[in-house]
Each structure stands twice: as structure tokens, then as C-alpha cells.
Amino acid sequence: MKNILIIFILLLSASCEDFSLLERDQENVFFYENIIENKNSTGNLRVATFNINLGFCSTCNPFNGDIGGDFEHLDKIINLINSLNFDIISLQEVAHNYDATVIKNQIKYIAARTNMNYAYGMNRAIQTGSNLHLSGIVGNAVLSKYEIVSVENPVIRYIDYYNQNHCLNVRIKLNPNKEIIILNSHLQARSTNEEKEIQIRNIINENTNSNIPIILSGDFNINYTPQNYFLSLLNEQFHNSLDIISDSERLEVLKNGTYINGSTLDYLFLSKNNFKIYSGYIVPLEFRNISDHFAYIIDISLLEK
Amino acid sequence: MKFKFIIFLILLNSVNLYPQANGEIDVVIENISTTKAIFLYPSIGFNSSKIKIQGGMLIGNEYVNSNTILGGQIDFMFFPNERDIKLFNFYFIANINYFNNPQRFNTSLVKNSIYQITLGYGFEYFLSKSIFLKSNIGLGGMVEKRKFNFDTNDPINKYGFAGSVSFGLGYRL
């Protein structure tokens, strides 16, 4: 009897590990890989931000149970990236291990065919109301021609495992003397004003002490207006690239918008006194049927200090 | 390590309760896995013919963020063939549990109160006159009631699917 008791104490002690039923216990998924040899940058960069809608078409719903994210569609994204020769591109709504996508590790697939280093960070776990059996992660990614040194993925808004937002923080070595940080975030859609402010302030708080030049990119789900309160929270530390490109270029971007309904939701911010901007524009017309967002691109150079 | 030590202490305390009645009271220690968390569940049960009512504390970890959480559970068990210490005893079980799990992030706070109700079945097997193993499985529903300290469009009540699997050791007083 005593032996049986001892056995059961041991069994119970051991059995309290990972005995989950239906719920995954991934807390914060982020990773990176340098797959190309180190390149050196002169400091001139073409940088873009692009929400890829989980690799689904521009009018498709990635959450209704239909299958998407297949080779053919991801190849369109790859073709865009290769055609425009980006140095760094931030992607949002990148699926990872999502049941409804054909390609499970989308960023790795894209990186291998664009010959770029990659970093990925989850935004939230997927749980759809109409298809409770679908699971996976949707997140943010950065592709870079230059070496990725480190990656963090802090939370900027948290309600629960399926309703949270992160800001991917990627440190990149442009050459032996210069590093920059790319922040990539996808703010919550249809959030309240208080939540918008919470997310932006948390992004600021994560990066106030950085001496390294920062490019903040992402889908902010905040429609551009001049002197927008939420965007202006970033003014102390950043320039909104839309505000510092030429008037004609800004009008062109705002006329098209970065989202399929004409809104401008996607941004590239530059930390002050670190960059010079030459131009900002939306991706050419032939690439605007890939996702429900359009890539927004800037050509910049890093200022010598 | 700390968690395993707590398990050991609770089990030790449970089996130190010497019998005072004629087998009408059980003390049980169970390991329960639910859709949201995994718990240790020390409980006391009162038997009456074919019915047993059992209740106790839940002490565990939430799966996603590994927060330590406390709660409580009540079980209603029905033995259609009465309990017999010489056989496998089959029972139907309904349980209700409650636990809360506050989530803090900087100044944001979400207080989650989770109620689960599951219906299922299980077995008891007596290893001796007083000691038995029990195991049950149940499916049901869950409601998560949330309170936020910030303005959000996220729903206050979230409904979902609840499942429960448990395995434990009991002592009949």
C-alpha cells in the first residue's frame, strides 16, 4: 500500500506538466534567421511596409475557413519584392502554422526566394468565431538584405491570447560601423481611442532610450489626417515620412491610400536626425492586386554622425 | 519545483485525515486539465446512496501565461449501480468550476472570471477498502466575464467550449 502511494505521488507530480486540452501554450513566438552572407550597405536604403493579408487575395477573408496562402499567391509577393529591390521590408499579417494556409512558414518561404534574412514575431493567436477548429498565429515580419543581429517581440496591447498586439523589434547591422532598428507593428483594428493611445505609448516606451537610428513601420489602422492626435504622439521621437516627403508625392499617396477602401493606414516613421528622405510612394499599379493593402515605400539614406 | 512541492504537501495533508465516519466521506486529490488551465483539486465528497457531492479548491496554472490561479469546484456524481469497493464503479458527473485570472500589462488590467460547466462520466476503482483511483472526462461550456480598466470594444462576456479531463486518488473515511 505504501509503495502504491509513493508511486502515485510521483505520478501526480510528473503529470502536472503540459497536459493541455485544446489550447496551445505558446506565449510569444518570435524567431529570426540569417540565410545570406553578410552584405554591407552604403547607407542608402529602400524600405517598405506591406500588409499581406495572410497570403490571401485582396478580396478574400482569411478567417472564414477557405484555404489560401498557397505557392501561387506568395510568389506574387516574392515577385513584388524582387522587382523593386528592397533593402528592408516590413510585412504584417504573416501567417505561421495556420491551418487554412497551404504554406505553413510563410516568412521562411518568402525569404528563401527573395534571398533575404528574416525575422518573425507573433501578433496574436488565431481563433475565428465561425471555425473554432482553425488555429495558428498571425504576426509581423521583417526581411533584410543585411545581417539581423537580434530580435525582440514585446507586447503593446494584451487582452487575451487571441486578442493582443506586439511590436517586432529587429536590430540590423548595415555594415561594421552602422546598425539600425526596425520596429514593425500592426495595431488593433477598430480599437477605441484609449486602446490606440495605449499601443502607441507602449511602442514609444519600449524605445525611448535607444541611441540607434529607428525606422518604425506598420499597419496602424489609423487613417491619416494632418495633425492626427495619435500619430502626433510619435512626433517627439519620429518624423512621419508622409509629412516630410514632397507635397506632390504626399498627395499621390493619400489619393490612392494604402488600403483597398482608399484609407491610408500604413506608415513609415523615421527617428529624428538620423535619416534623409528622398521620396515616398505607393507600389506601382501592377502590384496592387495582391493584398487588401498596398506596399508603401520610401527611399532614404542614413545620415553620417 | 515549487509547484511539485505544493502538490506533495497537499497530498500528504489529504491522506493524514483519519476516518471518522463509516465510509460516507471521501477526501480526494485530483489533477484536472481544462481548456484554460491545469489544476490540482483537493476535495471532500459526501456520499449518499447513489449520489455523491464533492467540492474543493482549485490551485493551478493558466496555460498561456503560466499565471498561478485559484478557484473552486463542485461536482455532482451519480452512480447508477451504487458504489462497490470490489468493482469498477461507473458514474455520471456534472461539475461547475470558477477561477479568476487577472492579466496585467503596464497600466492595463483585464480581470477574467471564468465559469465552466461540464457533463461527463468517469470511473472509480478501489485499490483497497479505503483507497481508490478515479478518472473522469467531461464536455460543456464556459463563460469568461471580463472587466477592463481601459476603454475597449472587446466583449465583456466571452462564451466558449469547455472540456475537462481528470485523474486522481481518493481516500474513503
Short mmCIF file of C-alpha atoms in Angstrom, two decimals, chain B residues 25-169:
data_model
loop_
_atom_site.label_atom_id
_atom_site.label_comp_id
_atom_site.label_asym_id
_atom_site.label_seq_id
_atom_site.Cartn_x
_atom_site.Cartn_y
_atom_site.Cartn_z
CA ILE B 25 -16.94 10.93 3.39
CA ASP B 26 -14.10 10.83 0.90
CA VAL B 27 -11.09 13.03 0.50
CA VAL B 28 -9.68 13.18 -2.98
CA ILE B 29 -6.74 14.78 -4.70
CA GLU B 30 -7.07 15.14 -8.46
CA ASN B 31 -5.17 16.58 -11.36
CA ILE B 32 -7.58 18.34 -13.70
CA SER B 33 -6.85 19.68 -17.15
CA THR B 34 -9.39 22.07 -18.60
CA THR B 35 -9.48 24.21 -21.72
CA LYS B 36 -7.95 27.13 -19.88
CA ALA B 37 -5.72 25.78 -17.17
CA ILE B 38 -4.37 22.82 -15.31
CA PHE B 39 -5.24 22.39 -11.66
CA LEU B 40 -4.65 20.45 -8.55
CA TYR B 41 -8.02 19.81 -6.93
CA PRO B 42 -8.11 18.66 -3.32
CA SER B 43 -11.71 17.98 -2.36
CA ILE B 44 -14.08 16.43 0.13
CA GLY B 45 -17.00 14.32 -1.01
CA PHE B 46 -20.19 13.29 0.72
CA ASN B 47 -21.82 10.04 -0.39
CA SER B 48 -25.46 9.19 -0.11
CA SER B 49 -26.64 6.00 -1.77
CA LYS B 50 -26.12 6.60 -5.49
CA ILE B 51 -25.26 10.26 -5.24
CA LYS B 52 -22.05 11.96 -4.27
CA ILE B 53 -21.43 15.65 -3.90
CA GLN B 54 -17.82 16.75 -3.88
CA GLY B 55 -16.23 20.14 -3.59
CA GLY B 56 -12.91 21.81 -3.07
CA MET B 57 -10.31 24.29 -4.16
CA LEU B 58 -8.59 24.60 -7.50
CA ILE B 59 -4.93 25.54 -7.47
CA GLY B 60 -3.20 25.73 -10.79
CA ASN B 61 -1.54 27.38 -13.74
CA GLU B 62 -3.14 29.08 -16.67
CA TYR B 63 -1.79 27.55 -19.88
CA VAL B 64 -0.88 30.56 -21.89
CA ASN B 65 0.87 32.84 -19.46
CA SER B 66 1.53 30.38 -16.66
CA ASN B 67 -0.16 32.61 -14.12
CA THR B 68 -0.91 30.86 -10.85
CA ILE B 69 -4.64 30.85 -10.31
CA LEU B 70 -7.05 29.87 -7.58
CA GLY B 71 -10.64 28.79 -7.83
CA GLY B 72 -13.21 26.35 -6.65
CA GLN B 73 -15.23 23.43 -7.99
CA ILE B 74 -18.32 21.47 -7.07
CA ASP B 75 -19.10 18.06 -8.57
CA PHE B 76 -22.36 16.15 -8.63
CA MET B 77 -21.86 12.46 -9.27
CA PHE B 78 -24.47 9.81 -9.90
CA PHE B 79 -23.59 6.13 -9.58
CA PRO B 80 -26.36 4.25 -11.42
CA ASN B 81 -25.24 0.94 -9.92
CA GLU B 82 -24.20 2.27 -6.48
CA ARG B 83 -20.61 2.10 -5.32
CA ASP B 84 -18.97 -1.21 -4.74
CA ILE B 85 -15.44 -1.44 -3.45
CA LYS B 86 -14.82 -4.67 -5.33
CA LEU B 87 -15.53 -3.37 -8.85
CA PHE B 88 -15.04 -0.56 -11.28
CA ASN B 89 -17.69 1.98 -10.39
CA PHE B 90 -19.16 3.96 -13.23
CA TYR B 91 -20.63 7.37 -12.61
CA PHE B 92 -22.06 10.33 -14.41
CA ILE B 93 -20.65 13.66 -13.35
CA ALA B 94 -21.64 17.29 -13.63
CA ASN B 95 -19.25 19.89 -12.41
CA ILE B 96 -19.15 23.60 -12.06
CA ASN B 97 -15.95 25.46 -11.53
CA TYR B 98 -14.87 29.02 -11.13
CA PHE B 99 -11.47 30.67 -11.21
CA ASN B 100 -10.15 34.09 -11.92
CA ASN B 101 -7.06 35.18 -13.76
CA PRO B 102 -6.17 38.87 -13.84
CA GLN B 103 -3.95 39.86 -16.75
CA ARG B 104 -1.77 42.91 -16.21
CA PHE B 105 0.25 44.69 -18.81
CA ASN B 106 1.85 48.00 -17.82
CA THR B 107 -1.15 50.09 -16.72
CA SER B 108 -3.72 47.88 -18.45
CA LEU B 109 -5.61 45.36 -16.37
CA VAL B 110 -8.07 42.74 -17.51
CA LYS B 111 -9.82 40.78 -14.75
CA ASN B 112 -11.10 37.46 -16.08
CA SER B 113 -13.65 35.46 -14.13
CA ILE B 114 -14.17 32.09 -15.72
CA TYR B 115 -17.09 29.77 -15.10
CA GLN B 116 -17.15 26.32 -16.63
CA ILE B 117 -19.86 23.70 -16.59
CA THR B 118 -19.13 20.23 -17.91
CA LEU B 119 -21.08 16.99 -18.09
CA GLY B 120 -19.43 13.64 -18.46
CA TYR B 121 -18.68 10.30 -16.98
CA GLY B 122 -15.98 8.54 -15.07
CA PHE B 123 -14.81 5.53 -13.15
CA GLU B 124 -13.68 4.73 -9.65
CA TYR B 125 -11.60 1.72 -8.84
CA PHE B 126 -10.88 0.65 -5.30
CA LEU B 127 -7.35 -0.48 -4.70
CA SER B 128 -8.27 -1.42 -1.16
CA LYS B 129 -11.18 -0.90 1.20
CA SER B 130 -10.35 2.77 1.55
CA ILE B 131 -8.17 3.91 -1.32
CA PHE B 132 -9.48 4.39 -4.81
CA LEU B 133 -8.46 5.79 -8.15
CA LYS B 134 -10.84 7.98 -10.05
CA SER B 135 -10.88 9.42 -13.51
CA ASN B 136 -13.45 11.32 -15.50
CA ILE B 137 -13.93 13.27 -18.66
CA GLY B 138 -16.46 15.97 -19.43
CA LEU B 139 -17.53 18.44 -22.10
CA GLY B 140 -19.53 21.58 -21.71
CA GLY B 141 -19.50 25.32 -21.89
CA MET B 142 -17.64 28.23 -20.47
CA VAL B 143 -18.29 31.88 -19.92
CA GLU B 144 -15.49 34.33 -19.35
CA LYS B 145 -16.59 37.56 -17.73
CA ARG B 146 -14.08 40.37 -18.07
CA LYS B 147 -13.54 43.73 -16.51
CA PHE B 148 -11.17 46.22 -18.09
CA ASN B 149 -9.60 49.30 -16.60
CA PHE B 150 -9.47 50.90 -20.06
CA ASP B 151 -11.96 51.60 -22.79
CA THR B 152 -12.20 48.79 -25.32
CA ASN B 153 -14.62 47.38 -27.88
CA ASP B 154 -13.74 43.86 -26.85
CA PRO B 155 -16.76 41.99 -25.47
CA ILE B 156 -17.22 41.80 -21.71
CA ASN B 157 -18.58 38.26 -21.88
CA LYS B 158 -16.88 35.63 -23.94
CA TYR B 159 -18.50 32.24 -24.44
CA GLY B 160 -16.71 29.10 -25.35
CA PHE B 161 -16.30 25.42 -25.23
CA ALA B 162 -15.13 23.73 -22.05
CA GLY B 163 -13.53 20.36 -21.65
CA SER B 164 -12.19 18.62 -18.64
CA VAL B 165 -10.08 15.55 -18.00
CA SER B 166 -9.11 14.49 -14.53
CA PHE B 167 -7.27 11.77 -12.76
CA GLY B 168 -6.99 11.35 -9.02
CA LEU B 169 -6.56 9.38 -5.86
#
